[in-house]
Structures are given as C-alpha cells and as structure tokens.
Amino acid sequence: MSNTLAPAQVHATPDVVFPAYGIRGESAPAVDEAKARPAPLRHLHQRPVSVTLDASSIFMVALALVFLIHFLGSHPTEILVSLTPLLLLVHNDYRNFISLGPGGTPSTFAGYLRISWLRLWAIRDPFAPPTPDPTRFPKEGILGRQPLPYRPGPRPLVAGIAPQRQLDQPGSRNCYLTLRRAMEKLSARSPLYFGTERSCLEKHGLALFARHPLQTNCQGEICHVHDSDHSMHMCLHPDDIREVLRKGWGQMHPLARAGWLVQMPVSQDFVMVYAPRNEQELQETYKIIEAAIWYTLAETVELDTLPNRG
C-alpha cells in the first residue's frame, strides 16, 4: 500500500453515505453526522417464505389450474406447478440478500448468483476454529496472555455471506464512533505503520491497514467496521480465534476455509466480531483488534482506549 494513494471519494447510496477516509495516516475529515449516519438496524432483516391465500385467491388459483390443464395439458402444468415454489424461494432469498445492504458483493442479481454459488462451499460450523499453520509467523496469539471474559447473553443472530451482517443485539452508536476514532488516531499517531481507508474487502466502511504486513490480507487490511450494524471483520491467529469463539465474541466467516475446488474470497482466519453494546464490551473489542494487529504485524500495539480501561 503506497503512501501516495489519494483519499477515497464519497459514494452515496439511497440509505447511506459513506465518508472518505485518508490513507496517509491522518485523521479522517469532519463528516456531517446526518449524512454519515449508518442505515438503521431495523433495515437488516431476513424474511421467511410466506404465502397467504384468501378465498378469492384460492378460487383464482384453482381456475388457473383448470385452464392450464385444459389448454396446455397435464405435463406442462405439472412442470409449472413444480417450478412455482422454486421461483418463490429464489425471489425471497434474493430479497433477503438485498435487505442486508451494500457489501463486498454488488447488490445485483449477478452478485446474488455468485453468493448462491459460494454458499454451496460455506463452512458447516462457524464456531470451530481453524488449525494453526506451523509455518506461519507469528507462532501464537496474544489473547491468552489476558483472556477475554465471556460475552454476556446469547449470541446475536447473523445472516449472509457477503455481506455478512448482525441482525439483532444492536451495537451502541457511541461505541461505534469511539471505535472509529481510535482507529483513526492510531493511524495518525503511527503513519509509517498504519493507515485508514475504505475497506478493501467490504468496499464500504472504515478499515485499518498495515503498511508493511506479514499477513498480506487484501493490501494489508487488519480489520474493518460495518456502518450498518457496527460489527467487524478481521483476521486473527487461530489461537486467538479459539478464544473469541469460545467466549462468545464472534464467529467464523462462512467462507473462511481452504478452497480446494473454488478459490475463497477470504482467508481461513477471517472472523466476524459482534458489535460492542456498551463501554465494557468496547474495551474487549479493542483487545481483539490489538490481537488482529499482532497477527498482521507481529507488533504489540494499544489503541486509544477509554479512560477507565485497566
């Protein structure tokens, strides 16, 4: 990642305006809160397939079947009747894909088809950590030095692949803004090591980059935060992934696996970290980001944290 890259331009969507981020390590320019406001969490939902027929609808369906059998014959009618549930399923699935909002995959039918293909190769258990690679450096994670507490309550509901989003247990907006500022301050404090820019993987949202990474994940991207649900994605050492999964702070990305027949768009160590709901959870999220920095750079770094962090 070069120091001469120009700042990203602002791209507006109907619901969200994504601010520009400076890659040179300086803090991001001031952004109008109203324009930069992320999409409300209520927009992120997944609808089940549901068909409701009243008396008149039932009559019309029966009449249509009679005419189809009469004019087309039984075999074409059987094919049409068999295809109808499939078309309803595809239509509903496509709407659910669009409802997750913008992400690394274009919100188009072509993007939906690509995700549908990749879904066939998704991991079955998002709470099983990957096996450490003895040839990669660093050799171990750092969260074991100061273990994470258990995250209070059940895990949030998560849906999607690209984008992958958290549907409930909304994160605190204040925590989200504080987290963004911490990432920007780190890049401003150490411009030779870090920069902030629009995510290379997500294509939306603020990301923290390493200028000289050991793990080359999409131009040295360390982590990114989602504007819509305030959750995060990052790469972690398998030791730290095990700690995050076991304590309930996140889960594996559905495509975080070795691709034998299909090239996966993310690495095997790609993790979703749930949105922090309060200051205590934000402090633990800082620790996880610091573990991601360690995995990418093999450097111990502390983010600008809350005053009461111990």
Short mmCIF file of C-alpha atoms in Angstrom, two decimals:
data_model
loop_
_atom_site.label_atom_id
_atom_site.label_comp_id
_atom_site.label_asym_id
_atom_site.label_seq_id
_atom_site.Cartn_x
_atom_site.Cartn_y
_atom_site.Cartn_z
CA MET A 1 0.00 0.00 0.00
CA SER A 2 1.62 3.20 -1.15
CA ASN A 3 1.79 6.48 0.73
CA THR A 4 0.85 8.29 -2.47
CA LEU A 5 -2.64 6.89 -2.76
CA ALA A 6 -5.27 9.58 -2.98
CA PRO A 7 -8.13 9.65 -0.47
CA ALA A 8 -11.16 7.65 -1.46
CA GLN A 9 -14.09 9.53 -2.89
CA VAL A 10 -17.52 9.69 -1.30
CA HIS A 11 -20.05 7.33 -2.87
CA ALA A 12 -23.67 7.90 -1.96
CA THR A 13 -26.39 5.30 -1.81
CA PRO A 14 -30.11 5.88 -1.19
CA ASP A 15 -29.83 4.95 2.51
CA VAL A 16 -26.21 5.51 3.43
CA VAL A 17 -23.50 8.00 2.57
CA PHE A 18 -20.05 6.59 3.16
CA PRO A 19 -17.41 9.15 4.16
CA ALA A 20 -13.98 9.39 2.62
CA TYR A 21 -11.01 8.17 4.63
CA GLY A 22 -7.42 9.35 4.36
CA ILE A 23 -4.82 6.70 3.55
CA ARG A 24 -1.84 8.79 4.59
CA GLY A 25 -2.39 8.20 8.29
CA GLU A 26 -4.08 11.49 9.07
CA SER A 27 -7.46 11.61 10.77
CA ALA A 28 -10.48 11.43 8.54
CA PRO A 29 -12.03 14.76 7.59
CA ALA A 30 -15.01 16.01 9.54
CA VAL A 31 -18.22 14.48 8.28
CA ASP A 32 -21.75 15.73 8.71
CA GLU A 33 -23.35 13.35 11.23
CA ALA A 34 -26.69 13.45 9.43
CA LYS A 35 -25.11 12.48 6.11
CA ALA A 36 -22.78 9.86 7.56
CA ARG A 37 -25.46 8.21 9.69
CA PRO A 38 -25.43 4.44 9.06
CA ALA A 39 -28.51 2.57 7.98
CA PRO A 40 -30.77 1.80 10.95
CA LEU A 41 -30.50 -1.75 12.20
CA ARG A 42 -34.21 -2.29 11.57
CA HIS A 43 -33.42 -2.38 7.83
CA LEU A 44 -31.42 -5.56 8.37
CA HIS A 45 -33.87 -8.41 8.41
CA GLN A 46 -34.49 -11.77 6.78
CA ARG A 47 -37.98 -12.75 5.73
CA PRO A 48 -39.18 -16.36 5.69
CA VAL A 49 -41.12 -17.63 2.69
CA SER A 50 -44.77 -16.99 3.37
CA VAL A 51 -47.78 -17.24 1.06
CA THR A 52 -51.25 -16.26 2.26
CA LEU A 53 -54.31 -17.02 0.14
CA ASP A 54 -57.79 -15.77 0.87
CA ALA A 55 -60.95 -17.30 -0.58
CA SER A 56 -60.83 -15.29 -3.81
CA SER A 57 -57.15 -16.13 -4.32
CA ILE A 58 -57.80 -19.83 -3.84
CA PHE A 59 -60.62 -19.64 -6.37
CA MET A 60 -58.38 -17.88 -8.92
CA VAL A 61 -55.57 -20.42 -8.44
CA ALA A 62 -57.98 -23.32 -8.90
CA LEU A 63 -59.44 -21.69 -12.00
CA ALA A 64 -55.96 -21.09 -13.42
CA LEU A 65 -55.04 -24.74 -12.89
CA VAL A 66 -58.18 -25.85 -14.72
CA PHE A 67 -57.39 -23.62 -17.70
CA LEU A 68 -53.73 -24.69 -17.76
CA ILE A 69 -54.62 -28.37 -17.77
CA HIS A 70 -57.26 -27.79 -20.44
CA PHE A 71 -55.14 -25.71 -22.83
CA LEU A 72 -51.58 -26.92 -22.10
CA GLY A 73 -52.13 -30.45 -20.92
CA SER A 74 -51.17 -32.18 -17.71
CA HIS A 75 -47.39 -32.45 -18.19
CA PRO A 76 -46.66 -28.73 -18.85
CA THR A 77 -48.96 -27.86 -15.96
CA GLU A 78 -47.07 -30.22 -13.66
CA ILE A 79 -43.80 -28.52 -14.63
CA LEU A 80 -45.23 -25.05 -13.98
CA VAL A 81 -46.68 -26.09 -10.63
CA SER A 82 -43.35 -27.67 -9.64
CA LEU A 83 -41.37 -24.56 -10.60
CA THR A 84 -43.61 -22.13 -8.72
CA PRO A 85 -42.28 -22.91 -5.20
CA LEU A 86 -38.70 -22.76 -6.51
CA LEU A 87 -39.30 -19.32 -8.03
CA LEU A 88 -40.86 -18.13 -4.76
CA LEU A 89 -37.84 -19.39 -2.81
CA VAL A 90 -35.37 -17.69 -5.16
CA HIS A 91 -37.33 -14.43 -5.08
CA ASN A 92 -37.47 -14.42 -1.28
CA ASP A 93 -33.79 -15.35 -0.98
CA TYR A 94 -32.83 -12.55 -3.36
CA ARG A 95 -34.87 -10.04 -1.33
CA ASN A 96 -33.09 -11.20 1.83
CA PHE A 97 -29.74 -10.74 0.10
CA ILE A 98 -30.65 -7.18 -0.93
CA SER A 99 -32.02 -6.35 2.53
CA LEU A 100 -28.57 -6.90 4.09
CA GLY A 101 -27.41 -3.73 2.37
CA PRO A 102 -24.21 -2.92 0.48
CA GLY A 103 -21.14 -5.05 0.99
CA GLY A 104 -18.28 -6.71 -0.83
CA THR A 105 -20.67 -8.24 -3.37
CA PRO A 106 -22.68 -5.97 -5.72
CA SER A 107 -26.36 -5.76 -4.77
CA THR A 108 -27.42 -7.14 -8.13
CA PHE A 109 -28.86 -10.42 -9.37
CA ALA A 110 -25.42 -11.34 -10.72
CA GLY A 111 -24.00 -10.73 -7.25
CA TYR A 112 -26.75 -12.87 -5.77
CA LEU A 113 -25.92 -15.73 -8.16
CA ARG A 114 -22.26 -15.54 -7.15
CA ILE A 115 -23.13 -15.70 -3.46
CA SER A 116 -25.54 -18.58 -4.11
CA TRP A 117 -22.68 -20.49 -5.72
CA LEU A 118 -20.25 -19.73 -2.89
CA ARG A 119 -22.89 -20.72 -0.34
CA LEU A 120 -22.50 -24.31 -1.50
CA TRP A 121 -18.96 -24.25 -0.11
CA ALA A 122 -19.72 -22.50 3.19
CA ILE A 123 -18.38 -24.00 6.41
CA ARG A 124 -20.85 -26.06 8.41
CA ASP A 125 -19.75 -24.99 11.89
CA PRO A 126 -18.95 -21.26 12.29
CA PHE A 127 -17.82 -21.86 15.88
CA ALA A 128 -14.99 -24.29 15.11
CA PRO A 129 -11.56 -22.58 14.99
CA PRO A 130 -9.10 -23.35 12.19
CA THR A 131 -5.99 -25.43 12.75
CA PRO A 132 -2.81 -23.35 13.27
CA ASP A 133 -0.29 -23.40 10.43
CA PRO A 134 3.16 -24.13 11.96
CA THR A 135 4.89 -22.45 9.01
CA ARG A 136 3.26 -19.04 9.55
CA PHE A 137 4.51 -16.27 11.79
CA PRO A 138 3.65 -15.23 14.48
CA LYS A 139 3.57 -18.68 16.01
CA GLU A 140 0.95 -17.91 18.67
CA GLY A 141 -1.77 -15.44 19.54
CA ILE A 142 -1.83 -12.90 22.36
CA LEU A 143 -5.32 -13.11 23.83
CA GLY A 144 -4.18 -15.97 26.05
CA ARG A 145 -1.97 -13.53 27.97
CA GLN A 146 -5.05 -11.69 29.21
CA PRO A 147 -8.06 -13.93 28.44
CA LEU A 148 -11.33 -12.40 27.37
CA PRO A 149 -14.34 -12.60 29.68
CA TYR A 150 -17.45 -14.38 28.46
CA ARG A 151 -19.71 -12.11 26.44
CA PRO A 152 -22.99 -11.60 28.36
CA GLY A 153 -26.14 -13.15 26.94
CA PRO A 154 -26.76 -15.31 23.89
CA ARG A 155 -25.04 -14.80 20.57
CA PRO A 156 -26.71 -12.42 18.12
CA LEU A 157 -28.45 -13.67 15.01
CA VAL A 158 -26.16 -13.41 11.99
CA ALA A 159 -27.09 -13.80 8.32
CA GLY A 160 -25.46 -13.57 4.92
CA ILE A 161 -22.09 -14.30 3.38
CA ALA A 162 -21.03 -11.16 1.52
CA PRO A 163 -22.33 -9.11 3.13
CA GLN A 164 -22.45 -10.91 6.46
CA ARG A 165 -24.44 -8.91 8.99
CA GLN A 166 -25.65 -8.99 12.58
CA LEU A 167 -29.45 -8.84 12.70
CA ASP A 168 -30.18 -8.23 16.38
CA GLN A 169 -28.50 -7.07 19.61
CA PRO A 170 -27.62 -3.71 18.03
CA GLY A 171 -24.30 -2.14 18.90
CA SER A 172 -24.04 1.23 20.60
CA ARG A 173 -23.62 4.11 18.16
CA ASN A 174 -21.39 5.88 20.67
CA CYS A 175 -19.15 2.79 20.84
CA TYR A 176 -19.09 2.65 17.04
CA LEU A 177 -17.97 6.28 16.74
CA THR A 178 -15.41 5.84 19.53
CA LEU A 179 -14.01 2.77 17.79
CA ARG A 180 -13.67 4.66 14.52
CA ARG A 181 -11.85 7.50 16.27
CA ALA A 182 -9.47 5.03 17.92
CA MET A 183 -8.56 3.53 14.54
CA GLU A 184 -8.05 6.99 13.03
CA LYS A 185 -5.92 8.14 15.97
CA LEU A 186 -3.72 5.06 15.68
CA SER A 187 -3.05 5.78 12.01
CA ALA A 188 -2.37 9.45 12.80
CA ARG A 189 -0.04 8.52 15.67
CA SER A 190 1.91 5.93 13.63
CA PRO A 191 1.55 6.93 9.96
CA LEU A 192 4.58 4.84 8.95
CA TYR A 193 2.87 1.69 10.19
CA PHE A 194 -0.87 2.25 9.78
CA GLY A 195 -3.42 3.95 7.57
CA THR A 196 -7.19 4.18 7.36
CA GLU A 197 -9.17 3.81 4.17
CA ARG A 198 -12.38 2.34 2.83
CA SER A 199 -12.28 -1.42 3.30
CA CYS A 200 -10.60 -3.39 0.52
CA LEU A 201 -12.71 -6.47 1.31
CA GLU A 202 -16.01 -4.89 2.28
CA LYS A 203 -15.88 -1.94 -0.17
CA HIS A 204 -17.79 0.04 2.48
CA GLY A 205 -16.94 1.18 5.98
CA LEU A 206 -13.72 2.26 7.66
CA ALA A 207 -10.76 -0.14 7.68
CA LEU A 208 -7.40 -0.12 9.41
CA PHE A 209 -4.44 -1.10 7.21
CA ALA A 210 -0.86 -2.11 7.95
CA ARG A 211 1.70 -0.56 5.61
CA HIS A 212 4.17 -3.45 5.93
CA PRO A 213 2.09 -6.52 6.84
CA LEU A 214 3.39 -10.01 7.48
CA GLN A 215 -0.01 -11.42 6.55
CA THR A 216 -0.99 -9.98 3.18
CA ASN A 217 -4.76 -9.92 3.51
CA CYS A 218 -6.20 -7.61 0.83
CA GLN A 219 -3.46 -4.95 0.79
CA GLY A 220 -2.68 -5.37 4.47
CA GLU A 221 -6.18 -4.79 5.81
CA ILE A 222 -6.24 -5.51 9.55
CA CYS A 223 -9.94 -5.01 10.27
CA HIS A 224 -12.99 -3.09 9.13
CA VAL A 225 -16.15 -1.94 10.88
CA HIS A 226 -19.58 -2.02 9.25
CA ASP A 227 -21.54 1.22 9.12
CA SER A 228 -24.90 -0.57 9.17
CA ASP A 229 -24.72 -2.95 12.15
CA HIS A 230 -21.40 -1.85 13.78
CA SER A 231 -19.98 -5.38 13.72
CA MET A 232 -16.45 -6.03 12.45
CA HIS A 233 -14.41 -8.42 10.32
CA MET A 234 -10.74 -9.18 10.85
CA CYS A 235 -8.09 -11.88 10.60
CA LEU A 236 -6.78 -13.43 13.82
CA HIS A 237 -4.29 -16.07 14.82
CA PRO A 238 -6.05 -19.45 15.27
CA ASP A 239 -5.19 -19.34 18.99
CA ASP A 240 -6.99 -16.02 19.32
CA ILE A 241 -9.85 -17.22 17.13
CA ARG A 242 -10.39 -20.08 19.56
CA GLU A 243 -10.58 -17.61 22.46
CA VAL A 244 -13.01 -15.32 20.61
CA LEU A 245 -15.29 -18.19 19.61
CA ARG A 246 -15.20 -19.90 22.99
CA LYS A 247 -16.04 -16.72 24.90
CA GLY A 248 -18.89 -15.75 22.54
CA TRP A 249 -17.41 -12.59 20.98
CA GLY A 250 -17.67 -13.63 17.36
CA GLN A 251 -17.86 -16.39 14.77
CA MET A 252 -16.09 -17.56 11.65
CA HIS A 253 -16.99 -16.11 8.28
CA PRO A 254 -18.94 -18.70 6.24
CA LEU A 255 -16.22 -18.81 3.57
CA ALA A 256 -13.24 -18.97 5.96
CA ARG A 257 -11.99 -22.31 4.72
CA ALA A 258 -9.42 -23.79 2.37
CA GLY A 259 -10.65 -23.73 -1.21
CA TRP A 260 -9.72 -26.94 -2.97
CA LEU A 261 -12.01 -26.61 -5.98
CA VAL A 262 -13.10 -22.99 -5.52
CA GLN A 263 -10.91 -20.03 -4.59
CA MET A 264 -12.39 -18.47 -1.46
CA PRO A 265 -12.54 -14.64 -1.35
CA VAL A 266 -11.38 -14.59 2.30
CA SER A 267 -8.69 -16.45 4.22
CA GLN A 268 -9.21 -19.29 6.69
CA ASP A 269 -8.59 -16.95 9.64
CA PHE A 270 -11.33 -14.42 8.77
CA VAL A 271 -13.64 -13.75 11.71
CA MET A 272 -16.73 -11.68 12.44
CA VAL A 273 -16.65 -9.85 15.79
CA TYR A 274 -20.01 -8.80 17.19
CA ALA A 275 -20.87 -5.13 17.67
CA PRO A 276 -19.99 -3.75 21.13
CA ARG A 277 -23.13 -2.75 23.05
CA ASN A 278 -21.52 -0.78 25.88
CA GLU A 279 -18.17 0.58 27.06
CA GLN A 280 -17.13 -2.67 28.71
CA GLU A 281 -17.68 -4.62 25.50
CA LEU A 282 -15.87 -1.89 23.56
CA GLN A 283 -12.79 -2.40 25.71
CA GLU A 284 -12.82 -6.12 24.95
CA THR A 285 -13.26 -5.32 21.26
CA TYR A 286 -10.11 -3.18 21.49
CA LYS A 287 -8.24 -6.22 22.78
CA ILE A 288 -9.44 -8.29 19.84
CA ILE A 289 -8.37 -5.59 17.36
CA GLU A 290 -4.97 -5.45 19.05
CA ALA A 291 -4.75 -9.22 18.53
CA ALA A 292 -5.54 -8.67 14.84
CA ILE A 293 -2.73 -6.09 14.67
CA TRP A 294 -0.39 -8.59 16.32
CA TYR A 295 -1.33 -11.26 13.79
CA THR A 296 -0.81 -8.90 10.85
CA LEU A 297 2.37 -7.15 12.02
CA ALA A 298 3.76 -9.20 14.93
CA GLU A 299 3.78 -5.91 16.84
CA THR A 300 2.15 -5.21 20.19
CA VAL A 301 0.08 -2.04 19.82
CA GLU A 302 -2.53 -0.41 22.05
CA LEU A 303 -5.42 1.53 20.61
CA ASP A 304 -6.50 4.82 22.17
CA THR A 305 -8.83 3.40 24.77
CA LEU A 306 -11.39 4.55 27.25
CA PRO A 307 -10.10 6.32 30.37
CA ASN A 308 -11.25 3.53 32.70
CA ARG A 309 -9.61 0.70 30.81
CA GLY A 310 -7.50 -1.41 33.13
#
